[in-house]
Every structure is written in structure tokens, then in C-alpha cells.
mmCIF file with all atom_site columns, C-alpha atoms in Angstrom:
data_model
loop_
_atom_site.group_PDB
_atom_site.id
_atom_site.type_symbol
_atom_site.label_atom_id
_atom_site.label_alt_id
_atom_site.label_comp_id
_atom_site.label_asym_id
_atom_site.label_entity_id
_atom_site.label_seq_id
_atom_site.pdbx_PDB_ins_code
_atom_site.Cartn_x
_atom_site.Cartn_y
_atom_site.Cartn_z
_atom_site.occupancy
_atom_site.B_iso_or_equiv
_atom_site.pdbx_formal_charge
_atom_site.auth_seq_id
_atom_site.auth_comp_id
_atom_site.auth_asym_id
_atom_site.auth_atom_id
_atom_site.pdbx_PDB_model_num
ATOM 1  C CA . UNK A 1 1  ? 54.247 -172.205 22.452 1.00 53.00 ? 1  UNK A CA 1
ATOM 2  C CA . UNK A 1 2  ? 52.354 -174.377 24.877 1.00 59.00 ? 2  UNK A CA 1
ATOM 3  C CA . UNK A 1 3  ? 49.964 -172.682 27.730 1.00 59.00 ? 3  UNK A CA 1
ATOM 4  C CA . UNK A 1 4  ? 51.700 -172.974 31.387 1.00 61.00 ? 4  UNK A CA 1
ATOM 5  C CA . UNK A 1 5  ? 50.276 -175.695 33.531 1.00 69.00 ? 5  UNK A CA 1
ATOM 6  C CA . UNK A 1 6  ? 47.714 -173.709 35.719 1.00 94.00 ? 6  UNK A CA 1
ATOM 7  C CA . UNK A 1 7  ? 46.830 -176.360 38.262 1.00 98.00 ? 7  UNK A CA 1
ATOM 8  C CA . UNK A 1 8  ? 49.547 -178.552 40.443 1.00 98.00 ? 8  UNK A CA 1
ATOM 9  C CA . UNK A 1 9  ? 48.133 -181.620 42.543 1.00 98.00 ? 9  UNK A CA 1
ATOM 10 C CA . UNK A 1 10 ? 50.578 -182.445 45.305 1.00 97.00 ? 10 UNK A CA 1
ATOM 11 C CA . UNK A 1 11 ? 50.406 -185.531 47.803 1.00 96.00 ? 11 UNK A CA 1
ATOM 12 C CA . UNK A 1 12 ? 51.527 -185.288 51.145 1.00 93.00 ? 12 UNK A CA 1
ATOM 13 C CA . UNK A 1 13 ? 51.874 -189.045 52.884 1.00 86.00 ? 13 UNK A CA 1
ATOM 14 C CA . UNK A 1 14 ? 49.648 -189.323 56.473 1.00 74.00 ? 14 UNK A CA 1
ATOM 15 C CA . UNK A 1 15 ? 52.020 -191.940 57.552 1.00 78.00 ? 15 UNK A CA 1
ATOM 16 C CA . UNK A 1 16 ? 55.000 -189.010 57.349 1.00 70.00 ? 16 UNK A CA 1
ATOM 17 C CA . UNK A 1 17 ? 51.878 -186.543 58.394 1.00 70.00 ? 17 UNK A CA 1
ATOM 18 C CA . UNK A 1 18 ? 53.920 -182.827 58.515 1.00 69.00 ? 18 UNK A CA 1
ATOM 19 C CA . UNK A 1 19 ? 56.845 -184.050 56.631 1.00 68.00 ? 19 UNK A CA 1
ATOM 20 C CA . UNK A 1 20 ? 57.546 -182.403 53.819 1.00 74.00 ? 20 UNK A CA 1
ATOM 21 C CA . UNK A 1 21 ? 60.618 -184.322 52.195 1.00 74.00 ? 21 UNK A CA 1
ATOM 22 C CA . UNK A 1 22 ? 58.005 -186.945 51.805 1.00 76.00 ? 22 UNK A CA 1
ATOM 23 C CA . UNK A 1 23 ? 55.388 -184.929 49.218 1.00 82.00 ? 23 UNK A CA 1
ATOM 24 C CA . UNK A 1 24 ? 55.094 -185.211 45.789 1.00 89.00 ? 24 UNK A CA 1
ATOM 25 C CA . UNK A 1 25 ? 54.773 -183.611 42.613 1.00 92.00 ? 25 UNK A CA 1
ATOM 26 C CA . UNK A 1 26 ? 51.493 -186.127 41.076 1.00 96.00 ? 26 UNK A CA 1
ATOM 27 C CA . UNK A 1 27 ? 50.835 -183.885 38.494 1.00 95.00 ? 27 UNK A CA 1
ATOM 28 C CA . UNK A 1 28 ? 49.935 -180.339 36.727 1.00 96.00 ? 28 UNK A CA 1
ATOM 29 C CA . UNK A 1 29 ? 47.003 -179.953 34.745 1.00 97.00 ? 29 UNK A CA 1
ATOM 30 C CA . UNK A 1 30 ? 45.048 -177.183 32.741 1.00 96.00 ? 30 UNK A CA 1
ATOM 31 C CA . UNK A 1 31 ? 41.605 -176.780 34.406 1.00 97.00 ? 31 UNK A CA 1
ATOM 32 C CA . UNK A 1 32 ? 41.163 -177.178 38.294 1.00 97.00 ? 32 UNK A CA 1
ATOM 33 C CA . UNK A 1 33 ? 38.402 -180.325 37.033 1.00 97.00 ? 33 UNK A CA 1
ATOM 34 C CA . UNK A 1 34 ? 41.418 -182.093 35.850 1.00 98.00 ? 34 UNK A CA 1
ATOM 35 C CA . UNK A 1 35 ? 43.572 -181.699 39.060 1.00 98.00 ? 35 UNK A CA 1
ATOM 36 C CA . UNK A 1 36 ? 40.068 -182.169 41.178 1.00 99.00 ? 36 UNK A CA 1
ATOM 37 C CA . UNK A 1 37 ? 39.465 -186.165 39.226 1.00 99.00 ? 37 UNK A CA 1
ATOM 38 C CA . UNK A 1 38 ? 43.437 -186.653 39.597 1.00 99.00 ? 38 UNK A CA 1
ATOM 39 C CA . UNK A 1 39 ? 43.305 -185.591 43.676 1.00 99.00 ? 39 UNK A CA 1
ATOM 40 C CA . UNK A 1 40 ? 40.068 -187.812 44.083 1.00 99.00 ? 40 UNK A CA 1
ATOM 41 C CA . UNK A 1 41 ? 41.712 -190.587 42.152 1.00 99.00 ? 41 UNK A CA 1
ATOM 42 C CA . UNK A 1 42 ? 44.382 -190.653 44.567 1.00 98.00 ? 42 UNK A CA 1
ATOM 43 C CA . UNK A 1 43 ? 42.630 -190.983 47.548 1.00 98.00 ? 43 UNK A CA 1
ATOM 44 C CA . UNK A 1 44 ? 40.225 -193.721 46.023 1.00 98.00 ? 44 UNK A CA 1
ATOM 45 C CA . UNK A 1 45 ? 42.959 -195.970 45.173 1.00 97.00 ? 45 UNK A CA 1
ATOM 46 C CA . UNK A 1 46 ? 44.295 -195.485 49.020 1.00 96.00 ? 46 UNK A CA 1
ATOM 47 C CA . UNK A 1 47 ? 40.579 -196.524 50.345 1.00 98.00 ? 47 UNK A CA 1
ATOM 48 C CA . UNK A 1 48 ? 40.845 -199.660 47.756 1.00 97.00 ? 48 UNK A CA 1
ATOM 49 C CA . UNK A 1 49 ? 43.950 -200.579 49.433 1.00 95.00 ? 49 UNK A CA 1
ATOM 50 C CA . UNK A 1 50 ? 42.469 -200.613 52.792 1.00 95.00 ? 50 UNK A CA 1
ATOM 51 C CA . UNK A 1 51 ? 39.251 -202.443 52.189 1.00 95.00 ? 51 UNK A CA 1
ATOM 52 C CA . UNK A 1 52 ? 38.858 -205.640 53.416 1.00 95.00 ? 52 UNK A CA 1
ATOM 53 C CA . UNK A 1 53 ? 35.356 -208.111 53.728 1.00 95.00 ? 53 UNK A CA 1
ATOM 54 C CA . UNK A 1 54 ? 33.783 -206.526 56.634 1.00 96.00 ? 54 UNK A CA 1
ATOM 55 C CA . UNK A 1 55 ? 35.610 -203.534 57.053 1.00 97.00 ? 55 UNK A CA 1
ATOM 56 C CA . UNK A 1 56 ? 33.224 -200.491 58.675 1.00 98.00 ? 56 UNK A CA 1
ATOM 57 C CA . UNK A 1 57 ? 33.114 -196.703 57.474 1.00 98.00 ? 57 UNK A CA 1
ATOM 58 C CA . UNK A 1 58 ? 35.601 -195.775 60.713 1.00 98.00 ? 58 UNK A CA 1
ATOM 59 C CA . UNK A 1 59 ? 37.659 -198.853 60.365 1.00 98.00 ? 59 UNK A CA 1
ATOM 60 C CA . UNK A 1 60 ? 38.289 -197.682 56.588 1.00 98.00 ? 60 UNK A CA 1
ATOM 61 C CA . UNK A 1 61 ? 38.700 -193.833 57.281 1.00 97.00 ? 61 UNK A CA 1
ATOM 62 C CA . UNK A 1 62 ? 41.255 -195.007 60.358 1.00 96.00 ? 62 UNK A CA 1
ATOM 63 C CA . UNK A 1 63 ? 42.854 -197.081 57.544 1.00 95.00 ? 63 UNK A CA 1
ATOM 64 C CA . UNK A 1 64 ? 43.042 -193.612 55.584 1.00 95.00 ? 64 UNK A CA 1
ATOM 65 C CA . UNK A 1 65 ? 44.043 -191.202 58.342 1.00 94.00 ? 65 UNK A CA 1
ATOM 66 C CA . UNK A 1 66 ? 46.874 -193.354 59.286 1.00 92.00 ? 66 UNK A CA 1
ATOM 67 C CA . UNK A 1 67 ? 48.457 -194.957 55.688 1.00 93.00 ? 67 UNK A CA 1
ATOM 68 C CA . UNK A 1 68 ? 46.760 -193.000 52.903 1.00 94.00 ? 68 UNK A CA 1
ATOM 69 C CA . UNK A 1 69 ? 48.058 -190.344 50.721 1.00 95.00 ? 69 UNK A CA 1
ATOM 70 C CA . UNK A 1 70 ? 46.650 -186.858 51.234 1.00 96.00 ? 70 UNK A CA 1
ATOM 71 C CA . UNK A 1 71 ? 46.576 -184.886 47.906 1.00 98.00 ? 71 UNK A CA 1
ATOM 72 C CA . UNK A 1 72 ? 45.933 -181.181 47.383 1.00 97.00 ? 72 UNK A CA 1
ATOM 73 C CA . UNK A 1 73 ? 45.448 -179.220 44.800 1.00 98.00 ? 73 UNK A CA 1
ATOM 74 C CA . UNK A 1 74 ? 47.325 -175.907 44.488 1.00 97.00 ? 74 UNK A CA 1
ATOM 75 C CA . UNK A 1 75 ? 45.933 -173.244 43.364 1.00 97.00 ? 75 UNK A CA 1
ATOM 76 C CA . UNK A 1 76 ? 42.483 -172.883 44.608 1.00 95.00 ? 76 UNK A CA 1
ATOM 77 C CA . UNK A 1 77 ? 40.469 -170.801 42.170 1.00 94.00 ? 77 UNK A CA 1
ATOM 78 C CA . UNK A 1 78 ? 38.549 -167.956 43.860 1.00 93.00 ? 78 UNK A CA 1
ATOM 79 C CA . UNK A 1 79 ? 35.073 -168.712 44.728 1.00 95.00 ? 79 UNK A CA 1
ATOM 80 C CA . UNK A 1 80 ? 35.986 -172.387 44.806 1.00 95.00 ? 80 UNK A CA 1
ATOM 81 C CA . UNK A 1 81 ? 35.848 -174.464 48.311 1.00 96.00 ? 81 UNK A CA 1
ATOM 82 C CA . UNK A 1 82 ? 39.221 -175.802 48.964 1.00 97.00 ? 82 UNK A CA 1
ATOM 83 C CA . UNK A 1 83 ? 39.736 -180.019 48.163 1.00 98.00 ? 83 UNK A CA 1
ATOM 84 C CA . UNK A 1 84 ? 39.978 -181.990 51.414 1.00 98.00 ? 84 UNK A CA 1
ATOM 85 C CA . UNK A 1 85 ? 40.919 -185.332 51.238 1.00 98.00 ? 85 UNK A CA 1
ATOM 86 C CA . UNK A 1 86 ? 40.094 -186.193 54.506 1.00 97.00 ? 86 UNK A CA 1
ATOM 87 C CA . UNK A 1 87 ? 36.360 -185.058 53.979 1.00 98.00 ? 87 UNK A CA 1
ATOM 88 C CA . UNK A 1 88 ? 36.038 -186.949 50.735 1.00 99.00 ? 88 UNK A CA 1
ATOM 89 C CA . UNK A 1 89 ? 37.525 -189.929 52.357 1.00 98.00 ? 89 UNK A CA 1
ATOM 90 C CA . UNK A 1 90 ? 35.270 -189.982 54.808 1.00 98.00 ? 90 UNK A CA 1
ATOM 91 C CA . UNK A 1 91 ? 32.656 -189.340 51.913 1.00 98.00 ? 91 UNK A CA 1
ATOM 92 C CA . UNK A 1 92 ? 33.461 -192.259 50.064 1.00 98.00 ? 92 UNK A CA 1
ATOM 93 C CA . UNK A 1 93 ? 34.196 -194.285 53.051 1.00 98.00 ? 93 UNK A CA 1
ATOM 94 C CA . UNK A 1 94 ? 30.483 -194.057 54.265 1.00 98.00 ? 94 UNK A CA 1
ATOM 95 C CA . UNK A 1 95 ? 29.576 -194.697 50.518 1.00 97.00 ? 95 UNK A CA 1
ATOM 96 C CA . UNK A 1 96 ? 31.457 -197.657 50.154 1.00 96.00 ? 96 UNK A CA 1
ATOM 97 C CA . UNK A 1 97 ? 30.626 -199.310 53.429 1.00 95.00 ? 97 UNK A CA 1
ATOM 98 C CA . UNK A 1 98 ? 26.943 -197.936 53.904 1.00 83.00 ? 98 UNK A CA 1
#
């Protein structure tokens, strides 16, 4: 018999921020790792969307904050700091455009 999912990634939409018949189920997985690469994955395809020659850190993030997905990861294992999209957006965004 196969092991319950333990892990559930689900992705709330900023453009329908606090509506909830717009999330979605993107996925279950084992380990929190595997839900943690599948939540950043998510976000990093919405910041590939939005880039653009020229684009800034803020201009990107504003991109984000308004059109991007917003995944979470449910549960968070004890002793474990909660997944923010929004602060690994803004992570990557400053990596991407220095």
C-alpha cells in the first residue's frame, strides 16, 4: 500500500489576491524538499514571464505582486520557517536584475 502524500503545495493567484475559488491543488509530495523546489518553481516561471530587457528589481517584483502566482506549502514541518513567495520573489528578483 502506498505511503500518504505528506506535503500539499497550493497556489493562490495575486491577481484574485483573497479569493479562494481561484487556488489550486499544484501538487502533493513526500518530503517538504520536494514541495519547497515545486513552490519555488512556480514562482520562477511567474518572474520569467514578467522579465523584459531593462526591467529593474521593483519593476519585476511589482510585475509579481500584481500577476504572479503565490504558492504555499501546507504543512509546515516544526522547526521549519514558513515558504513565502513574496520574500523569495523579491530574492530572486534582486538576483536576476542585480
Amino acid at each position: 500500500m502506498e505511503a500518504p502524500t505528506q506535503f500539499h503545495v497550493f497556489t493562490d493567484d495575486n491577481f484574485h489576491y483573497m479569493d479562494e475559488s481561484e487556488r489550486r491543488h499544484s501538487g502533493g509530495f513526500d518530503t517538504y524538499e520536494a514541495a519547497l523546489e515545486k513552490a519555488r518553481y512556480i514562482v520562477e516561471i511567474c518572474l520569467e514571464e514578467a522579465m523584459k530587457p531593462g526591467i529593474t528589481a521593483g519593476e519585476m517584483m511589482e510585475q509579481y505582486v500584481m500577476f504572479g502566482d503565490d504558492p504555499w506549502i501546507m504543512p509546515t514541518p516544526e522547526g521549519v520557517e514558513r515558504f513565502s513567495a513574496r520574500d523569495y520573489a523579491r530574492q530572486r528578483c534582486a538576483e536576476i536584475c542585480g
